[in-house]
PDB file of C-alpha atoms in Angstrom:
ATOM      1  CA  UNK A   1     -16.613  -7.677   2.137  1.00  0.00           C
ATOM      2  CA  UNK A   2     -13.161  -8.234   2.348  1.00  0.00           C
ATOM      3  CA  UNK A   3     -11.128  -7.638   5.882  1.00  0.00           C
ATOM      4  CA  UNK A   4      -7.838  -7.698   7.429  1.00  0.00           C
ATOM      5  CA  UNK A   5      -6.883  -7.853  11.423  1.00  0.00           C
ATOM      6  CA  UNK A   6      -3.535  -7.585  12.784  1.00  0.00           C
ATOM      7  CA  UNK A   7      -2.460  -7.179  15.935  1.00  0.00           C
ATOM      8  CA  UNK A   8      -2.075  -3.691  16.851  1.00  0.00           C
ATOM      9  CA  UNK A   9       1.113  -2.231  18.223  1.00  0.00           C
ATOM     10  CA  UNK A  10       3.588  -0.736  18.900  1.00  0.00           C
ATOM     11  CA  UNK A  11       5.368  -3.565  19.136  1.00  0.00           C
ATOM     12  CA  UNK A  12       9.181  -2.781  20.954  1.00  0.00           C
ATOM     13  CA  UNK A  13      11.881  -5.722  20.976  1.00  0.00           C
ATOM     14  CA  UNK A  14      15.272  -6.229  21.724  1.00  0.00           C
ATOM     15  CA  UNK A  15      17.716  -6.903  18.841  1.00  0.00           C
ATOM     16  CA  UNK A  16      17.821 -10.386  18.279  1.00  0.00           C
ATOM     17  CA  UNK A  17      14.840 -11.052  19.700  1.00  0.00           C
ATOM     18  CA  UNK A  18      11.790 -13.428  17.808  1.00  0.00           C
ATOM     19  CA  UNK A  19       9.207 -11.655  15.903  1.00  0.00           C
ATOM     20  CA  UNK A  20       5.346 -12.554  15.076  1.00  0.00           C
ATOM     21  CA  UNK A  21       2.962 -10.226  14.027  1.00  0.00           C
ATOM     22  CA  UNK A  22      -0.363 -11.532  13.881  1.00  0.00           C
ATOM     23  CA  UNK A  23      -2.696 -10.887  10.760  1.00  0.00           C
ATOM     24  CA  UNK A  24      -6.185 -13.035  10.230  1.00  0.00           C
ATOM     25  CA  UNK A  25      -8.601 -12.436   7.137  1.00  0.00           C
ATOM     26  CA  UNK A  26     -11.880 -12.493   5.746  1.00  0.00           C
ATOM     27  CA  UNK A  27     -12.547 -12.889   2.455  1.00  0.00           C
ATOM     28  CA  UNK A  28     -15.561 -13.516  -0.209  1.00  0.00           C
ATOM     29  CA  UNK A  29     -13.172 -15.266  -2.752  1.00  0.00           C
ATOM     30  CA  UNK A  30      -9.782 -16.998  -2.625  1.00  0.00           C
ATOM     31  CA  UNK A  31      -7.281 -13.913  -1.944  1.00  0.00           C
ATOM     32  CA  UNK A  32      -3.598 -13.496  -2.517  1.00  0.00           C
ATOM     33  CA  UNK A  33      -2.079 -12.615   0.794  1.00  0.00           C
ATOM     34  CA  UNK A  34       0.831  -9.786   1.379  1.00  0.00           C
ATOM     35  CA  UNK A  35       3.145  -8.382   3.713  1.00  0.00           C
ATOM     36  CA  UNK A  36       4.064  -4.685   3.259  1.00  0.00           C
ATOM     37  CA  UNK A  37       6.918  -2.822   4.897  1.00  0.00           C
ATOM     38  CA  UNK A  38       7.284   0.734   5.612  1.00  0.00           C
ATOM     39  CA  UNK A  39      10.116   2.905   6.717  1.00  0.00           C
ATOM     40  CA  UNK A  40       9.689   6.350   7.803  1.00  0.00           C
ATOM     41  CA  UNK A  41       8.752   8.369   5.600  1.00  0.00           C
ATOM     42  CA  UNK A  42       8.809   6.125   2.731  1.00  0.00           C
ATOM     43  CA  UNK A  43       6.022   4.385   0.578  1.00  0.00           C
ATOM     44  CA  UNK A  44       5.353   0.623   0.732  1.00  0.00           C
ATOM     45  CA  UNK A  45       7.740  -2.201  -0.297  1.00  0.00           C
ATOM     46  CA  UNK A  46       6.721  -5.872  -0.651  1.00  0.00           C
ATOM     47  CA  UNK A  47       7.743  -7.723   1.682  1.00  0.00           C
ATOM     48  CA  UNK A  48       6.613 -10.769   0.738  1.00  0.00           C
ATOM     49  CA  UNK A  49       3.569 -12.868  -0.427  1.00  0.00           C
ATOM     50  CA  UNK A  50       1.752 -16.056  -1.051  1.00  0.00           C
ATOM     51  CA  UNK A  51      -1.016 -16.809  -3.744  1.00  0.00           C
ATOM     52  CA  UNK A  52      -2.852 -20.030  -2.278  1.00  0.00           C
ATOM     53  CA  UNK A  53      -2.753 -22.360   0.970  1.00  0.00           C
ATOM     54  CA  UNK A  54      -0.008 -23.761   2.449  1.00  0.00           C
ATOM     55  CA  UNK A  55       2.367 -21.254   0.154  1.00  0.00           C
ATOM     56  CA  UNK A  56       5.478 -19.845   2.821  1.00  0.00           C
ATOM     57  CA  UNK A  57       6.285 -16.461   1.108  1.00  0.00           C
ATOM     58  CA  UNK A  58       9.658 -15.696   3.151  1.00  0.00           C
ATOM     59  CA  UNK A  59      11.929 -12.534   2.410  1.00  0.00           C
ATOM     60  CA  UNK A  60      15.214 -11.115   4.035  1.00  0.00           C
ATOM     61  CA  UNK A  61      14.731 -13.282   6.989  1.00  0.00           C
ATOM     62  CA  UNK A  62      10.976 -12.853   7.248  1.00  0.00           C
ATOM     63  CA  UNK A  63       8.519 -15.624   6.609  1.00  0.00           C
ATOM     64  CA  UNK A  64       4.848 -16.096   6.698  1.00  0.00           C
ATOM     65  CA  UNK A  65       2.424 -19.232   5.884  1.00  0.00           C
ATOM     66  CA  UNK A  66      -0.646 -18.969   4.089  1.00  0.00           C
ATOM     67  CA  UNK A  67      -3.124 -20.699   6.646  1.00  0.00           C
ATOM     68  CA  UNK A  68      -6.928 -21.389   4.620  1.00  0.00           C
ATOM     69  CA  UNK A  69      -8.404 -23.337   7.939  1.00  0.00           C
ATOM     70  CA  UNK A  70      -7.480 -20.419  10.044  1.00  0.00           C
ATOM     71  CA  UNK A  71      -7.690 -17.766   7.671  1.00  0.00           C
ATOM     72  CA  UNK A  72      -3.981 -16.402   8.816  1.00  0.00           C
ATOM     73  CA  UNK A  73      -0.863 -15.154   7.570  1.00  0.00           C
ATOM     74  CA  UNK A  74       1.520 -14.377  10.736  1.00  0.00           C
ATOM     75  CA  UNK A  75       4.411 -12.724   9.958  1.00  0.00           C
ATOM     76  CA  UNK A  76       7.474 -13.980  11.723  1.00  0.00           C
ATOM     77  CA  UNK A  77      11.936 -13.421  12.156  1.00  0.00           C
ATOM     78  CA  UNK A  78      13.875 -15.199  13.978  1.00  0.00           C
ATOM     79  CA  UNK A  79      15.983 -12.607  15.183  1.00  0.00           C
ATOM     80  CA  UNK A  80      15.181  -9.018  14.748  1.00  0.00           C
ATOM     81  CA  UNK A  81      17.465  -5.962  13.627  1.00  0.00           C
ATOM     82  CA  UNK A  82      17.449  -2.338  14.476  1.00  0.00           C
ATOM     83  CA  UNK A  83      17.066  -2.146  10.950  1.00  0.00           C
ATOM     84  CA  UNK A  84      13.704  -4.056  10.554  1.00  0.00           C
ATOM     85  CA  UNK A  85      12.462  -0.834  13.120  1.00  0.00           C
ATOM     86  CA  UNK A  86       9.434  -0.134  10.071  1.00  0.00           C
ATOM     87  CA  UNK A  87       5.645  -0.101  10.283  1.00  0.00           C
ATOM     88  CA  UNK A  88       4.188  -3.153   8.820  1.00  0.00           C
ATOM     89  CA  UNK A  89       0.791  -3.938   7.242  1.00  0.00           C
ATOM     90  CA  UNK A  90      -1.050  -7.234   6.277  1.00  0.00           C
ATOM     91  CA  UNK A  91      -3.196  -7.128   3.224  1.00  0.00           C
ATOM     92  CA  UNK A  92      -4.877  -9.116   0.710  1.00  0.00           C
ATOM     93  CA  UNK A  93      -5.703  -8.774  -2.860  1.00  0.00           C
ATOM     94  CA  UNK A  94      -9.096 -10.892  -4.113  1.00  0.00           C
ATOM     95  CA  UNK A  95     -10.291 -11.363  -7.581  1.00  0.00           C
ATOM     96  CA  UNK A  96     -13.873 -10.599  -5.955  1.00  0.00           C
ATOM     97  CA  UNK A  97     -12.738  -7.233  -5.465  1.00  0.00           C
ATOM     98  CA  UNK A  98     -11.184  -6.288  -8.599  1.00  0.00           C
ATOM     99  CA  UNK A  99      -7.667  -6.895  -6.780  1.00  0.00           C
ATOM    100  CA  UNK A 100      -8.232  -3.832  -4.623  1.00  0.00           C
ATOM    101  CA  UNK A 101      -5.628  -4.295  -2.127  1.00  0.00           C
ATOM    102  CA  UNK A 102      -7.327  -4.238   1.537  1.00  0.00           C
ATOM    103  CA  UNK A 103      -4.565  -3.146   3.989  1.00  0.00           C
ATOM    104  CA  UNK A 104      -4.788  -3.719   7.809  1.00  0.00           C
ATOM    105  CA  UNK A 105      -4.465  -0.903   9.982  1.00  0.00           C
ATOM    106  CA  UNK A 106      -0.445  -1.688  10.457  1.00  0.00           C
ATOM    107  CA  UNK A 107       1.971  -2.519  13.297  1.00  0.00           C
ATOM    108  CA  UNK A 108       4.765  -0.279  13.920  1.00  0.00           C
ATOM    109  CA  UNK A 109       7.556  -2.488  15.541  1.00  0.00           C
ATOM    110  CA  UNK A 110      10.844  -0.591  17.033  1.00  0.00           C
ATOM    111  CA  UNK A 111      14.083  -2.956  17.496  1.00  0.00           C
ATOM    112  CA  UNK A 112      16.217  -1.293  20.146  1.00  0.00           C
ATOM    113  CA  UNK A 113      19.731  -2.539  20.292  1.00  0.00           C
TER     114      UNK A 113
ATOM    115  CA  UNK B   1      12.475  -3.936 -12.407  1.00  0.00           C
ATOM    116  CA  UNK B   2       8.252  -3.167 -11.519  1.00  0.00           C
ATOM    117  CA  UNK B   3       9.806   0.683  -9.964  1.00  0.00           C
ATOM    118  CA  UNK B   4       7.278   3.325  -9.767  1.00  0.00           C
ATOM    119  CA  UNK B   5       8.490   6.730  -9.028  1.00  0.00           C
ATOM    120  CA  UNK B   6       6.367   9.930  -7.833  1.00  0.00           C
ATOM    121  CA  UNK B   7       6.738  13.388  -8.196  1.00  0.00           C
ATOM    122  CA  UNK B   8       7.395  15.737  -6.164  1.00  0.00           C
ATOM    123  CA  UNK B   9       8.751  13.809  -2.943  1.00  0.00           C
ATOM    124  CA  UNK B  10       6.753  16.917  -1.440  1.00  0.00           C
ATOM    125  CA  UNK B  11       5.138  19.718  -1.683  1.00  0.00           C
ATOM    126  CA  UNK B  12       4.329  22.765   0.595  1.00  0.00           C
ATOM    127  CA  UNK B  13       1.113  24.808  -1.042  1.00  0.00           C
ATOM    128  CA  UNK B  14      -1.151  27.920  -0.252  1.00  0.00           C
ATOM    129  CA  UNK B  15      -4.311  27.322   0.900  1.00  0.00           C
ATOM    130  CA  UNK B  16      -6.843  27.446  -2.251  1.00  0.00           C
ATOM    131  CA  UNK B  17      -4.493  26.762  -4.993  1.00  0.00           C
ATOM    132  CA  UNK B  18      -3.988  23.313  -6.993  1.00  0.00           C
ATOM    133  CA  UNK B  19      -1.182  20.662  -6.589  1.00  0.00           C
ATOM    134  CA  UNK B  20      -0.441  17.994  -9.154  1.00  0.00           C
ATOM    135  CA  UNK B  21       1.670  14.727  -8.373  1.00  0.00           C
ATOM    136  CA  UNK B  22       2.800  12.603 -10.414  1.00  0.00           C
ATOM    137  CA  UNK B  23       3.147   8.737 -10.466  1.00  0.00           C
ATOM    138  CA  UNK B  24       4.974   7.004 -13.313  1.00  0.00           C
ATOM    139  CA  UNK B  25       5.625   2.850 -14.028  1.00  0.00           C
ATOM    140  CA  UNK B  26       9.230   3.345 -15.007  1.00  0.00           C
ATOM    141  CA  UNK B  27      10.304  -0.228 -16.645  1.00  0.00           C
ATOM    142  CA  UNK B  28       6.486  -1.397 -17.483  1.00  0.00           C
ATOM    143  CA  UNK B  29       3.284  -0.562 -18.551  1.00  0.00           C
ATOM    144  CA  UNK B  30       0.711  -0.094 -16.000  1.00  0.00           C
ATOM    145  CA  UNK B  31      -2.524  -0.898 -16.872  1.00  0.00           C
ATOM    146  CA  UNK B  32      -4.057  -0.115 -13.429  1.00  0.00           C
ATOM    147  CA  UNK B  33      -2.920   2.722 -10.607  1.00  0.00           C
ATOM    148  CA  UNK B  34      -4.669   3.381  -7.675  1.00  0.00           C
ATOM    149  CA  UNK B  35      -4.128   6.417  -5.327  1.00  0.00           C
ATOM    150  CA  UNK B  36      -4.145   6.095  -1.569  1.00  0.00           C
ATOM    151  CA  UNK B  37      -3.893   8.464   1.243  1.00  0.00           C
ATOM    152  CA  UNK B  38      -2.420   8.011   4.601  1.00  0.00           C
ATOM    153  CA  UNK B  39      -2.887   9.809   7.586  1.00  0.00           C
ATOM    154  CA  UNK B  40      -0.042   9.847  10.644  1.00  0.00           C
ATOM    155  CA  UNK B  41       0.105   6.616  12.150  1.00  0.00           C
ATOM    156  CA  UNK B  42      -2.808   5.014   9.914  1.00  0.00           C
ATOM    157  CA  UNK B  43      -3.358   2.747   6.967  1.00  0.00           C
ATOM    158  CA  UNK B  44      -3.850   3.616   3.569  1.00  0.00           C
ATOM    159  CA  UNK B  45      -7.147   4.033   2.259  1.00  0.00           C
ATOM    160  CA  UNK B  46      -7.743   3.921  -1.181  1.00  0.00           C
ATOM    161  CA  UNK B  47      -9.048   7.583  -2.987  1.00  0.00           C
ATOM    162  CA  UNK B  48      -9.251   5.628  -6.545  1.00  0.00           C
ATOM    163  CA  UNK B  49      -8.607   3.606  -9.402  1.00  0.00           C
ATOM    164  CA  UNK B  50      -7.556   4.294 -12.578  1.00  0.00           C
ATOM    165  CA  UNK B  51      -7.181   2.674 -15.734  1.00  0.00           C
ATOM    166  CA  UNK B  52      -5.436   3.656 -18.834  1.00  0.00           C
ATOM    167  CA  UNK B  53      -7.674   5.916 -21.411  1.00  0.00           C
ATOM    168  CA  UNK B  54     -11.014   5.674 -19.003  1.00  0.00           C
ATOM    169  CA  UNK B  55     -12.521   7.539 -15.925  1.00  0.00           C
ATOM    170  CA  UNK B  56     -10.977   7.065 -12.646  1.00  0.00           C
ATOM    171  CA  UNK B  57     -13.499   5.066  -9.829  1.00  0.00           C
ATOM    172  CA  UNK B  58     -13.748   6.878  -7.158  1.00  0.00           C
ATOM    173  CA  UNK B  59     -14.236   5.127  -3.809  1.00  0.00           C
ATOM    174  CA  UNK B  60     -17.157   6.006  -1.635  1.00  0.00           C
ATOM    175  CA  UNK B  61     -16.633   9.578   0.433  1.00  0.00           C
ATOM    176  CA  UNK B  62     -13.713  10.863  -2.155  1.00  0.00           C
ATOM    177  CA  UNK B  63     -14.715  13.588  -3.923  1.00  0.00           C
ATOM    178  CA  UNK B  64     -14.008  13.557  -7.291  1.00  0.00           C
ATOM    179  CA  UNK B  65     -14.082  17.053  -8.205  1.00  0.00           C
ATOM    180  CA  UNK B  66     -11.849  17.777  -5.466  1.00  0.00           C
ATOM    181  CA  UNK B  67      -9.344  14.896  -6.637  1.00  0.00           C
ATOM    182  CA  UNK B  68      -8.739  14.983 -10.026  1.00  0.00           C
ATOM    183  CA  UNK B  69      -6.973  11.633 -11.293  1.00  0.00           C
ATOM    184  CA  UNK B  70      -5.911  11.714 -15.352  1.00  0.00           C
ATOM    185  CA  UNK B  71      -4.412   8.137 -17.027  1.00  0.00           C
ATOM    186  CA  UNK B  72      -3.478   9.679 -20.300  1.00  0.00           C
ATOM    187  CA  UNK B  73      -0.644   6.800 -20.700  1.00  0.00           C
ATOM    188  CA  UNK B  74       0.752   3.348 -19.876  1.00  0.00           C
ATOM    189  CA  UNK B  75       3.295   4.889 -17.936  1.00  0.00           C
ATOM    190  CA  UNK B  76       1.526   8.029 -16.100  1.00  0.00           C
ATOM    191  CA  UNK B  77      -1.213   9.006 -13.746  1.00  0.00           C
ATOM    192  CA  UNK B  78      -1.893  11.984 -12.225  1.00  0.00           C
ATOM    193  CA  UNK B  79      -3.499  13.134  -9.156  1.00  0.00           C
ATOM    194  CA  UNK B  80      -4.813  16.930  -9.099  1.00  0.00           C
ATOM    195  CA  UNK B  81      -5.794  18.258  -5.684  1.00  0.00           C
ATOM    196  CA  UNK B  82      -7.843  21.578  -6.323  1.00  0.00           C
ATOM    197  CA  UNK B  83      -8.563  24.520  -4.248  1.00  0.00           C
ATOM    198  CA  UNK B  84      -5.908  22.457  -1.573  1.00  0.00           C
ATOM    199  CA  UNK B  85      -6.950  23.678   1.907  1.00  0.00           C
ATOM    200  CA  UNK B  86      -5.347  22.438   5.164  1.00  0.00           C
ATOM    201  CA  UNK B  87      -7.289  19.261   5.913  1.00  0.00           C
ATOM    202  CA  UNK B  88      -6.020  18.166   2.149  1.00  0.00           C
ATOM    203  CA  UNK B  89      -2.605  17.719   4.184  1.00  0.00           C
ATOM    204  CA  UNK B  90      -1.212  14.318   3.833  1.00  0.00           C
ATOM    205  CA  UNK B  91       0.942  10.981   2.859  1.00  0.00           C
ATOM    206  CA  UNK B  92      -0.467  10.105  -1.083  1.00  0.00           C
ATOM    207  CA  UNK B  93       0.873   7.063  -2.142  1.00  0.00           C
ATOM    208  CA  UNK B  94       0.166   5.397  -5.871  1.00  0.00           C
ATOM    209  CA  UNK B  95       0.583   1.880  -6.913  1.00  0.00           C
ATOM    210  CA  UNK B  96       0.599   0.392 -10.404  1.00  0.00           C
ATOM    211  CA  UNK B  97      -0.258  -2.464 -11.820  1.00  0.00           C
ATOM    212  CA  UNK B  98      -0.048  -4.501 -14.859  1.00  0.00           C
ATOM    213  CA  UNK B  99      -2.655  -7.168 -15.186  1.00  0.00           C
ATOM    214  CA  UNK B 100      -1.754  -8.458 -18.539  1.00  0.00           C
ATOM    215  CA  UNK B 101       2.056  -8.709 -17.946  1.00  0.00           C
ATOM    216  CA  UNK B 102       2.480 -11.341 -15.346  1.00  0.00           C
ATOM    217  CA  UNK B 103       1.686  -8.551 -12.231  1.00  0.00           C
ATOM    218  CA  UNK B 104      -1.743  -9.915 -11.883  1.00  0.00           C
ATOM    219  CA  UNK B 105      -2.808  -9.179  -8.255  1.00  0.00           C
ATOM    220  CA  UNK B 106       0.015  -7.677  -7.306  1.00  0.00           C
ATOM    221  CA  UNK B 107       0.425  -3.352  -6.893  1.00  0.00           C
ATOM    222  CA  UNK B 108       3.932  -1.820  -7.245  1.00  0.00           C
ATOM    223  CA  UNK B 109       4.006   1.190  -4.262  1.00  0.00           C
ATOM    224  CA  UNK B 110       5.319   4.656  -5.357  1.00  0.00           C
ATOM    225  CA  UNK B 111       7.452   6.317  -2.310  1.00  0.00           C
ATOM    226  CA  UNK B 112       4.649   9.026  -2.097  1.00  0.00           C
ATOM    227  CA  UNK B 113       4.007  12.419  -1.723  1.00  0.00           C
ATOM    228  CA  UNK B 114       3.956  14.591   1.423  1.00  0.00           C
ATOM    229  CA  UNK B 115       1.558  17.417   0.488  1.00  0.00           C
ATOM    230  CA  UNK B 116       1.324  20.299   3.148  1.00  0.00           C
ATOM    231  CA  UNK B 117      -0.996  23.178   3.145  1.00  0.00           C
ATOM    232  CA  UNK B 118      -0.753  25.974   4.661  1.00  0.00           C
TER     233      UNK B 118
END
């Protein structure tokens, strides 16, 4: 079945400071690929996504790259805010699976200033 | 536009007595909503899925008499929790989705509900 990895946190950087959040996959078909964002207490907002290889989805300073030959999506920012302080979760959507989202289990990332 | 709201925000309940929440598409028609629950500091996992006029799916381990999910509309699912007890405390999120209208793999979140019982 369908899985996602990411690298498990919490992840605690400086403001300013470069971002990557790691996220592989396995999949049965050929899967969209998403980043979610979370703030406390909230519900999810798309962050950003990317339907085949080689697509960059990018979003408010946040990019990612869907890699096929290494099955990745890393998320990555240049320079981080206190604001970006959210959990974050990798997922994928397959037509396999009835585009059931599969999440993974998230990465909570604090910016201190 | 693709905003889905939910109703309450949260809820405090008894122990034994029902809660509904609501989760509407507000500027589409949602073919598809799902349910999730999230525990502190966890992922979602997916309760079920619903589609307009049929029976929710369940996924495996979610009981479905305990869960009641209703998709009377193109706009509005509900979730039912019956006979609530404490371990029924949680984060439920929904997500909508309109296959048909240009959405197709992609779920618009709800900001959930925060269901506590006491």
């Amino acid at each position: 079945g369908d899985s996602v990895t990411q690298m498990e946190g919490p992840v605690t950087l400086s403001e300013e400071a470069f971002l990557t959040i790691n996220c592989t996959y396995t999949a049965t078909g050929y899967p969209s690929l998403f980043w979610y964002v979370q703030y406390p207490g909230e519900g999810l907002q798309l962050l950003l996504k990317a339907t085949k290889a080689d697509d960059k989805g990018s979003n408010k300073g946040f990019e990612a790259t869907y890699r096929k030959e290494t099955t990745s999506f890393h998320l990555e920012k240049g320079s981080v805010q206190v604001s970006d302080s959210a959990v974050y979760f990798c997922a994928l959507s397959d037509r396999d699976s009835n585009y059931k989202l599969t999440f993974g289990k998230g990465t909570l990332l604090t910016v201190n200033p | 536009g693709a905003v889905v709201s939910q109703h309450p925000s949260w809820v405090i309940c008894k122990s034994g007595t029902s809660v509904k929440i609501e989760c509407r598409s507000l500027d589409f028609q949602a073919t598809t909503m799902f349910w999730y629950r999230q525990f502190p500091k966890q992922s979602l996992m997916l309760m079920a899925t619903s589609n307009e006029g049929s029976k929710a799916t369940y996924e495996q381990g979610v009981e479905k008499d305990k869960f009641l999910i209703n998709h009377a509309s193109l706009t509005l699912s509900t979730l039912t929790v019956t006979s609530a007890h404490p371990e029924d405390s949680s984060f439920y999120i929904c997500s909508a989705s309109d296959w048909g209208g240009g959405f197709r793999n992609e779920q618009f979140f709800g900001p959930g509900t925060r269901l506590t019982v006491l």
